Coordinates of C-alpha atoms in Angstrom, one line a residue:
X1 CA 0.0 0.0 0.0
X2 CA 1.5 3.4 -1.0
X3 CA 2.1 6.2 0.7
X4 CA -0.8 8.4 -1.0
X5 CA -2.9 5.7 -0.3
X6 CA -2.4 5.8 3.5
X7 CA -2.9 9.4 3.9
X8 CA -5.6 9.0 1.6
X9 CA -7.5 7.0 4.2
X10 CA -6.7 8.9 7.0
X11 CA -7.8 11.9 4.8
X12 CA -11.3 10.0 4.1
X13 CA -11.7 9.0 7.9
X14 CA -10.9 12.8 9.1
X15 CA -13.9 13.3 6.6
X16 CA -16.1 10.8 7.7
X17 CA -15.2 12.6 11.3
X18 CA -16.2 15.9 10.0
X19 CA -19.2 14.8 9.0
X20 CA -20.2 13.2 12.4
X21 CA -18.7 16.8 13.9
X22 CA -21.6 18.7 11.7
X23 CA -24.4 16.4 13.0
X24 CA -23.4 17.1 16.2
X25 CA -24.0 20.4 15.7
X26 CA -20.8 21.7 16.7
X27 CA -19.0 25.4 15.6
X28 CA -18.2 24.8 12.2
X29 CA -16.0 28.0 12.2
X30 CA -13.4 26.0 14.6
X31 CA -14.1 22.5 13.0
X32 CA -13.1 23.9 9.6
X33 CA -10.1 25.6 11.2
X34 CA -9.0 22.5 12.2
X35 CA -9.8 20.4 9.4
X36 CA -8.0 22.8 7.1
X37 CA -5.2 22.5 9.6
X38 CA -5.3 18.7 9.5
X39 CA -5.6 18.4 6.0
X40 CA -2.5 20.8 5.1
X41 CA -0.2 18.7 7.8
X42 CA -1.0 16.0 5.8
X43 CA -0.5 17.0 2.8
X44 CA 2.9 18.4 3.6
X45 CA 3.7 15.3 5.0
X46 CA 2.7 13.4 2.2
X47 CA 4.8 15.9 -0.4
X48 CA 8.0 15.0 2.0
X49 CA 7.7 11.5 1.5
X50 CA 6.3 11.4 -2.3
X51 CA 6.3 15.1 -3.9
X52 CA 2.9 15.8 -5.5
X53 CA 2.3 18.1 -8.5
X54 CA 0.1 20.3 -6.4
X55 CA 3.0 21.8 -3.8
X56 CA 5.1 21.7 -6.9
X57 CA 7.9 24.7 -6.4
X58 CA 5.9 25.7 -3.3
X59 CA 8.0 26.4 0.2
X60 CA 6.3 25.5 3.7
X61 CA 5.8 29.2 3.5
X62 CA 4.1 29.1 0.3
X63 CA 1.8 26.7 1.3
X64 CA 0.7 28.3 4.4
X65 CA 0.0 31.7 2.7
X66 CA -1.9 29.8 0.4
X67 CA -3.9 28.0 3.0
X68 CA -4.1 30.6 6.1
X69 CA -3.9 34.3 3.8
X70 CA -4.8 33.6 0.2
X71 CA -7.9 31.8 0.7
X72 CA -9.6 33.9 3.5
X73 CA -7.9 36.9 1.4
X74 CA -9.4 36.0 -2.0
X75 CA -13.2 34.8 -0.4
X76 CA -13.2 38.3 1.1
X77 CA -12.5 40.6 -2.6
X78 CA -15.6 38.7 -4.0
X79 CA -17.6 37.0 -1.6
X80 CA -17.6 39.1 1.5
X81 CA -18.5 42.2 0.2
X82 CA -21.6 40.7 -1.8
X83 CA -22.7 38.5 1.4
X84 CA -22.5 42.4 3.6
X85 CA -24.6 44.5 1.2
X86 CA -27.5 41.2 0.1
X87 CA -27.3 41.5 4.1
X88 CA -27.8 45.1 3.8
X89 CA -30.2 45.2 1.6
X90 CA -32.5 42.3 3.7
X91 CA -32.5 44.7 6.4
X92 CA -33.7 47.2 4.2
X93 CA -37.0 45.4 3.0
X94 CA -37.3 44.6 6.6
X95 CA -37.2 47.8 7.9
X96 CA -39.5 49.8 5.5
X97 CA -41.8 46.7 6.2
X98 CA -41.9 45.6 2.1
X99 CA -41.4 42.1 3.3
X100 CA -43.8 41.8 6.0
X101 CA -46.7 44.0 3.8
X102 CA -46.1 41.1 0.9
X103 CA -46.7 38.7 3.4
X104 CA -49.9 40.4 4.6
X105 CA -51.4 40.7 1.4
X106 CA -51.1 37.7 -0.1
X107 CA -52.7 36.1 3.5
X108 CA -55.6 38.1 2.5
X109 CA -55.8 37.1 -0.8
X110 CA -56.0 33.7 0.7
X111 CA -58.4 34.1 3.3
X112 CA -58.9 31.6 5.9
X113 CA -58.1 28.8 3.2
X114 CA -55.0 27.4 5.0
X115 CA -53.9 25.5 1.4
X116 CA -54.4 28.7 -0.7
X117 CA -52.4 30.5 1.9
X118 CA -50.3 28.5 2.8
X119 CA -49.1 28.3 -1.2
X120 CA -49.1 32.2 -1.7
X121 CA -47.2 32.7 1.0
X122 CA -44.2 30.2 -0.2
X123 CA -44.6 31.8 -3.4
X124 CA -43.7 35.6 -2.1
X125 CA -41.4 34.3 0.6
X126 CA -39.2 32.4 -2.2
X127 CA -39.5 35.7 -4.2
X128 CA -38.1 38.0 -1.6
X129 CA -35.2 35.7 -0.4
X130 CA -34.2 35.5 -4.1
X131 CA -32.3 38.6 -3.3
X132 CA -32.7 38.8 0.6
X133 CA -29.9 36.8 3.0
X134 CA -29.0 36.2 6.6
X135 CA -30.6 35.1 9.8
X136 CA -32.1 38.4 10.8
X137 CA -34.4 38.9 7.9
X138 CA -35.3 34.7 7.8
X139 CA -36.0 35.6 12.0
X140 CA -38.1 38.9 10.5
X141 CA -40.2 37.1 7.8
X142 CA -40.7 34.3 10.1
X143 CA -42.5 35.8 12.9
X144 CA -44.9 37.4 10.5
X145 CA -45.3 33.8 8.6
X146 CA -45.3 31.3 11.0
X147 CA -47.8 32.7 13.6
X148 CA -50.3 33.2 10.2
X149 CA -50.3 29.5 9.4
X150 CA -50.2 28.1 13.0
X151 CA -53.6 30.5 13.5
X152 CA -55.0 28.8 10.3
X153 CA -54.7 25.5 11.7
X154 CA -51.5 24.5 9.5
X155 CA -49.6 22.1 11.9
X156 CA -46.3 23.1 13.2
X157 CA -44.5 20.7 11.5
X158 CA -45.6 21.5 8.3
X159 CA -45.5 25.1 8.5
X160 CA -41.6 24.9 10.0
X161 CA -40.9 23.2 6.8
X162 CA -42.8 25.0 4.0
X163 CA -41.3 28.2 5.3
X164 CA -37.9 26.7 5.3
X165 CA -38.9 25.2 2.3
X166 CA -39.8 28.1 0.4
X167 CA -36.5 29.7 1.8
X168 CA -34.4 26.9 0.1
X169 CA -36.6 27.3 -3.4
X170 CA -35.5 31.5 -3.1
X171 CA -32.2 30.8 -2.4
X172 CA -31.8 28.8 -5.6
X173 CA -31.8 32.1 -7.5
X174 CA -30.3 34.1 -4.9
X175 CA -27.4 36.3 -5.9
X176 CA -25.5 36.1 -3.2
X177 CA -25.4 32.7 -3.1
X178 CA -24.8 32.1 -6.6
X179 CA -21.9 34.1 -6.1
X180 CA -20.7 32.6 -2.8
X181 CA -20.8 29.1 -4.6
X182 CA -19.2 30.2 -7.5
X183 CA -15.7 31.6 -5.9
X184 CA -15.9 28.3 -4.5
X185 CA -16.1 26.6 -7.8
X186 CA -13.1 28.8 -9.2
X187 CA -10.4 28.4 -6.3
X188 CA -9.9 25.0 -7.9
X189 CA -11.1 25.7 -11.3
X190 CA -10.5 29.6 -12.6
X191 CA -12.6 29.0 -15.6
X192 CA -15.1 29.4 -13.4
X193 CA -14.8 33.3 -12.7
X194 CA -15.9 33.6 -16.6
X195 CA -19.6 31.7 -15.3
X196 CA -21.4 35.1 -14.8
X197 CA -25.4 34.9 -12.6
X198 CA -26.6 35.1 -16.0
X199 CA -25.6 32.0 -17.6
X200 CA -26.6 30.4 -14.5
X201 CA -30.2 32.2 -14.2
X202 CA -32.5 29.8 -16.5
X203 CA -31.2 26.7 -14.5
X204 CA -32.0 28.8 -10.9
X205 CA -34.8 29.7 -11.7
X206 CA -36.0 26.1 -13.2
X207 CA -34.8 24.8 -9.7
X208 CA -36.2 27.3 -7.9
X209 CA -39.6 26.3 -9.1
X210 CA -39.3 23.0 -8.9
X211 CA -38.4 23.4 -5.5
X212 CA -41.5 25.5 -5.2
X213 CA -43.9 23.0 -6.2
X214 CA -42.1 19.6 -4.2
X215 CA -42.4 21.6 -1.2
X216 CA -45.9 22.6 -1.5
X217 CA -46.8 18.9 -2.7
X218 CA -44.7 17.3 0.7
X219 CA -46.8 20.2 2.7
X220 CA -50.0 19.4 1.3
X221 CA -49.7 15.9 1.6
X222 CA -48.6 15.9 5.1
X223 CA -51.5 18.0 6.4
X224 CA -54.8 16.8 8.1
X225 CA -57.9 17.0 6.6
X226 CA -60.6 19.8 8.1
X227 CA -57.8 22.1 9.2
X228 CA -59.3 25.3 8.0
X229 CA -61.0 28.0 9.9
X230 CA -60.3 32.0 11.6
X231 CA -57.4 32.8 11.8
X232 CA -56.2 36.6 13.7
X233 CA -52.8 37.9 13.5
X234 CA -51.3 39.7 16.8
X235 CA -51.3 43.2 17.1
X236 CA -47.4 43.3 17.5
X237 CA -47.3 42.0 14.2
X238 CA -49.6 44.4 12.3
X239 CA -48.4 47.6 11.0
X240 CA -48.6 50.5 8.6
X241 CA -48.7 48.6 5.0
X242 CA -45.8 49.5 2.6
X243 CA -47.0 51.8 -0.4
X244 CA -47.2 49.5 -3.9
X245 CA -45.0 51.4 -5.7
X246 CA -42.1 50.3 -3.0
X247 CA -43.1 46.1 -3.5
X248 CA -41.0 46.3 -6.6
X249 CA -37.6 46.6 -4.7
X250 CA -38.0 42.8 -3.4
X251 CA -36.7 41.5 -7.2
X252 CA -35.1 44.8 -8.7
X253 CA -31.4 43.4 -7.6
X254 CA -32.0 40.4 -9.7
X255 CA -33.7 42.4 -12.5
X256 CA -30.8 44.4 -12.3
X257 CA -28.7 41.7 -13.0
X258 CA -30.1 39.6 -15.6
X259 CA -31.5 42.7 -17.6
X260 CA -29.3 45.3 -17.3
X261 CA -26.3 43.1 -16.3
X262 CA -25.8 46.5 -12.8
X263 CA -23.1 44.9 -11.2
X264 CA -24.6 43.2 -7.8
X265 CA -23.5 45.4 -4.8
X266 CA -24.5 48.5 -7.1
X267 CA -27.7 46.7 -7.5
X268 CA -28.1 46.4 -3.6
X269 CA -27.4 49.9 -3.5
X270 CA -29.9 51.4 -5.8
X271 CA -32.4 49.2 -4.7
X272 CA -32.1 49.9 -1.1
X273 CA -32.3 53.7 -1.7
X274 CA -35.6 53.3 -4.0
X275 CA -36.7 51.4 -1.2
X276 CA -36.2 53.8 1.3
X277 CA -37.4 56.5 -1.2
X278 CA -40.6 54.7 -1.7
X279 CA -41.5 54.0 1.5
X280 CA -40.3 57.7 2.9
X281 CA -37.5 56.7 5.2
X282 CA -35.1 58.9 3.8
X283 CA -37.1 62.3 5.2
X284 CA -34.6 64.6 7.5
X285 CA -31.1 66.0 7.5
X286 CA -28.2 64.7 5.9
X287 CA -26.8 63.4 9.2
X288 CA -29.9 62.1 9.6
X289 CA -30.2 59.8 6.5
X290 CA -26.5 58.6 6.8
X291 CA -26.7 57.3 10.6
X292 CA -30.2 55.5 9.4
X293 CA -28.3 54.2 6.3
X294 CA -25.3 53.4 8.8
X295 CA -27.5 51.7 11.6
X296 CA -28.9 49.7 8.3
X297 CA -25.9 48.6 7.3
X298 CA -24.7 47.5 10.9
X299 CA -27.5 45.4 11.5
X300 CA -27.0 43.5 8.7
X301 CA -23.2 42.8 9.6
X302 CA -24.5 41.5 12.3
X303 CA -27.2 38.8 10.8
X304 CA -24.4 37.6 8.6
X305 CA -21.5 38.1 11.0
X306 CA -21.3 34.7 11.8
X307 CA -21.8 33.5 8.6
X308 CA -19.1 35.8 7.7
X309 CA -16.5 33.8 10.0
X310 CA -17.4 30.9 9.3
X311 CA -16.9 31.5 5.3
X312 CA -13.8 32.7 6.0
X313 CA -12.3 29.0 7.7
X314 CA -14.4 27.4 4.9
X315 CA -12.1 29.6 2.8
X316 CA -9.4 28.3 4.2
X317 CA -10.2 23.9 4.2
X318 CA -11.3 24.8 0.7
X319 CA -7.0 25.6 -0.2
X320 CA -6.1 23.0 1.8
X321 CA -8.6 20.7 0.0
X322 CA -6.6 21.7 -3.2
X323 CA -3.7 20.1 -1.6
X324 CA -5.5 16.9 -0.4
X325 CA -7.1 16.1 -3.6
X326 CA -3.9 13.7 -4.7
X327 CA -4.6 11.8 -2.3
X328 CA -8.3 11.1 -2.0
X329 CA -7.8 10.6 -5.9
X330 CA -6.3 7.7 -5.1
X331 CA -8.6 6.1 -3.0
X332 CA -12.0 7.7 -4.8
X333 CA -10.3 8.2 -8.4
X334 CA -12.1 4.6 -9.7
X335 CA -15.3 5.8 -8.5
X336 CA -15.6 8.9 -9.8
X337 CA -18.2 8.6 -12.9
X338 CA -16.8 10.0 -16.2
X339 CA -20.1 10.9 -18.3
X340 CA -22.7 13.1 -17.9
X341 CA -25.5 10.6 -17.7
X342 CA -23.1 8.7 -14.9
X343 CA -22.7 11.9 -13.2
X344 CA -26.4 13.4 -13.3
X345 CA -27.6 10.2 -11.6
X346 CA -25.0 9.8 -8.8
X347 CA -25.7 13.3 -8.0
X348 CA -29.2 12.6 -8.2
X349 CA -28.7 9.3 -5.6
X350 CA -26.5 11.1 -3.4
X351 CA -28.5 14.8 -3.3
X352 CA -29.0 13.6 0.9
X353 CA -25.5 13.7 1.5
X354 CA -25.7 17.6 1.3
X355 CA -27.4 17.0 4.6
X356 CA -25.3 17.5 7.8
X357 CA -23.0 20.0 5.6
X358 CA -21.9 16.6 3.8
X359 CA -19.7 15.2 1.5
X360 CA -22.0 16.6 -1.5
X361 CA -22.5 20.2 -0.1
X362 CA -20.2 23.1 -0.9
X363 CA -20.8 25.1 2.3
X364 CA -19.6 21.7 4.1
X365 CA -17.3 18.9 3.3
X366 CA -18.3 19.0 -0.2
X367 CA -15.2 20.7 -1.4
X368 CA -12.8 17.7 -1.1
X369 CA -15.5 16.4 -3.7
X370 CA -15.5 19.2 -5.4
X371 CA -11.3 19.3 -5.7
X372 CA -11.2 15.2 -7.1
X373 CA -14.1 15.9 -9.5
X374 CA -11.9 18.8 -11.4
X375 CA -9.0 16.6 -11.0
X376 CA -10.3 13.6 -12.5
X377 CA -12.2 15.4 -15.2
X378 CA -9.9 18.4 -15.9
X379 CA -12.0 20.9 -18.3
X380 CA -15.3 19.7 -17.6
X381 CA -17.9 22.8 -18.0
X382 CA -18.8 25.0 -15.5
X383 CA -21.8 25.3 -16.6
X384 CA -23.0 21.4 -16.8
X385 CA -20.8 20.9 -12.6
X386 CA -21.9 23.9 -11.0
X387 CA -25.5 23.6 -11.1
X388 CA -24.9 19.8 -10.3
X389 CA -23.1 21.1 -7.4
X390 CA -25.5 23.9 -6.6
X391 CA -28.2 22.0 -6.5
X392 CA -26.7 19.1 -3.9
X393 CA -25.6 22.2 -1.7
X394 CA -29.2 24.4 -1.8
X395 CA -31.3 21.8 -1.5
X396 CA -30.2 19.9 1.4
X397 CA -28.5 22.7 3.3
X398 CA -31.6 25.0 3.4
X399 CA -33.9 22.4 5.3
X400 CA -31.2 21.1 7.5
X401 CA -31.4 20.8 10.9
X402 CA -27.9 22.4 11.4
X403 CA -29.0 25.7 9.5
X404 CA -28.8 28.6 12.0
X405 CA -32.3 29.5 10.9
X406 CA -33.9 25.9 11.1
X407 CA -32.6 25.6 14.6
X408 CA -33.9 28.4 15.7
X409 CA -37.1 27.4 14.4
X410 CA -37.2 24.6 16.3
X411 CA -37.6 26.3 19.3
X412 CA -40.0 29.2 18.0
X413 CA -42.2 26.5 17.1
X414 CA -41.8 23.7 19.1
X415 CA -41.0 21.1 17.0
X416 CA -39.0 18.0 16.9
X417 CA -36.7 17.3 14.4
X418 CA -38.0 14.1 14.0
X419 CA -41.0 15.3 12.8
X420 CA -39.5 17.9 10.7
X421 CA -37.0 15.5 9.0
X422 CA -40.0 13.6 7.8
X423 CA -40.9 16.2 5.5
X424 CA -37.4 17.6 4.5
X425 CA -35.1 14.6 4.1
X426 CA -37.3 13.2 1.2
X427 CA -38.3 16.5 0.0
X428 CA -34.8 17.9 -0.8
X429 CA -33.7 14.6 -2.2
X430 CA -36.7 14.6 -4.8
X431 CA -35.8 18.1 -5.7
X432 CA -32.4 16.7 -6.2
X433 CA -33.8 14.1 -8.6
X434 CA -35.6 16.7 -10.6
X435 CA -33.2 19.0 -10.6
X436 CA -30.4 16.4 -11.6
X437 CA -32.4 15.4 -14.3
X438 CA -33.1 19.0 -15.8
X439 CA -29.3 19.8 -15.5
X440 CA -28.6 16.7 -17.8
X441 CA -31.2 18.1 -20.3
X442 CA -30.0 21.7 -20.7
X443 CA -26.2 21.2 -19.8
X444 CA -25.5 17.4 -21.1
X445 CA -24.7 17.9 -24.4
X446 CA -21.6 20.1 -23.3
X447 CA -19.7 16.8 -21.4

């Protein structure tokens, strides 16, 4: 047994171990830290005793500036920025109270027909997170939402997980998150950094609906019959309705994007201040405007801030995973599928590995994956792997139990995750399935 072999499987076990550490539910900030850590002792280890094309030319120093500076350096030009102003501008639409009128009207549109409802207010919650991002606004949307269904009779269970459902479905054509994803993508594959939103908006958007309707399907069917009757909303939860012309500013960022091709934080921008304009929060001084833009700004720091670190040790397993890949590609190399049949339908069977931060999700483990896929099939298009990628990442990771916002559901709502996991393991992996399977048909042809 060689010696990439060996540190192979001690690689795969440290995986299998930082898997187990995600279930737990254990910081991920420090467990990435340490994996990265792990990973790059490894690799330099390996590299001593059999010198790998990877650390090629590269000093000790080298490699740690790659690892420890360079990564958490290079997430921060074109991720962090983006992830502060989507932030930013969530706070915005919660604020001016865009997001919670939406919510309002389309409950009565529905009236006290829980399934109508129920459906309309997926629909508009998927819409506003398609540009919306961070805890604080999910927390926002969701004491407006949840208290709605639970008052039409919706059980818990089920409307925990079609809010966090219709969440997931946003977030599949979220800019943000395309763009998080994407810098992921291009550390081990620059071609990448050419993939623009645009060439990636008709699959999003596919997904996003099919999410859409899987979720409200999984809901429906996992309701009890006669649910329907009054419902009231709280006091503390009504308010003065934002004017119509201000509704707009929910999917102008995105518009933006794909129609004018606005570059996204100027999008953020220009949307926030005709949302503010709009809804007439930009009356007073100059000194008064900027500290209300400022306060803005710093509350939505502060929804993402621990995303923010978090990204930021991600950043840094994800350069150490560039190192490791030798050696996992000799233990996984045989097993990697070569065609894009082969690989539509083992992402399609494994989409509930994404789960847990797993081995098939990018915000996770997923990069080691990520690193022997690109190794083993050097040139394969971005645009047939990333949305294959995407989708094992989105869907899973948005109705996990280890999402911040999930958790906290839990307690807001009071229920298990047994319960909960009923709906959302088999949901996400039949959105997987679909979603596979319409990657294959638009993107196939290019393997």
């Amino acid at each position: 047994m060689g010696i990439d072999v060996i540190i192979g499987i001690i690689m795969f076990l440290s995986f299998v171990g930082m898997i187990w550490y995600c279930v737990k539910g254990l910081n991920l900030m420090v467990g990435f830290a340490l994996m990265a850590t792990f990973w790059t002792v490894l690799s330099l280890l390996g590299n001593l005793l059999n010198p790998t094309t990877v650390m090629e030319g590269k000093s000790l120093i080298d490699v740690l500036t790659y690892v420890y500076a360079d990564g958490p350096a290079g997430y921060a030009k074109s991720i962090l920025v983006n992830v502060f102003f989507g932030a930013f501008f969530g706070r915005i639409l919660v604020d001016t109270g865009i997001a919670a009128t939406l919510i309002r009207k389309v409950v009565e549109l529905g009236g006290d027909k829980p399934r109508i409802t129920m459906a309309l207010v997926c629909i508009v919650t998927a819409i506003i997170f398609m540009s919306m991002t961070g805890i604080g606004p999910v927390i926002s949307i969701a004491v407006i939402v949840l208290p709605i269904l639970l008052s039409l009779g919706v059980p818990s269970p089920v409307a925990l997980f079609s809010f966090m459902g219709s969440i997931m479905a946003g977030i599949f054509a979220n800019v943000v998150n395309f763009n998080q994803f994407q810098t992921i993508y291009a550390g081990f594959e620059p071609a990448a950094e050419s993939y623009t939103y645009n060439d990636y908006f008709r699959i999003g958007m596919l997904c996003m609906i099919v999410a859409l309707v899987v979720v409200l399907i999984v809901a429906n069917l996992s309701m009890s019959k006669g649910v329907s009757h009054g419902w009231a909303v709280s006091s503390a939860s009504v308010r003065e309705d934002a004017p119509v012309i201000s509704w707009i500013s929910v999917i102008l960022p995105v518009l933006g994007v794909v129609l004018f091709k606005v570059p996204i934080i100027l999008g953020f921008c220009l949307s926030g201040v005709y949302a503010l304009l709009t809804t007439g929060k930009l009356k007073g001084s100059y000194g008064g405007v900027c500290q209300i833009l400022a306060k803005l700004f710093t509350e939505g720091a502060i929804d993402v801030a621990p995303m923010v670190g978090f990204l930021l040790t991600l950043a840094m397993f994800n350069n150490a995973a560039a190192f490791a890949a030798p050696y996992f590609t000799s233990i996984l190399g045989g097993f990697i599928p070569r065609t894009a049949i082969t690989l539509c339908i083992a992402f399609a069977v494994l989409t509930p590995l994404g789960f847990f931060r797993g081995p098939m999700n990018l915000v996770g483990c997923g990069t080691a994956i990520l690193a022997v896929v690109i190794a083993i099939l050097p040139g394969a298009p971005v645009a047939f792997l990333y949305p294959l990628f995407a989708i094992t990442t989105i869907a899973p990771q948005h109705l996990d139990i280890t999402q911040s916002w999930v958790a906290w559901g839990f307690g807001y709502t009071k229920v298990s995750a047994k319960d909960y996991m009923k709906m959302s393991i088999p949901a996400g992996w039949i959105v997987g399935i679909i979603c596979c399977a319409a990657v294959y048909v638009m993107y196939g042809g290019l393997m």
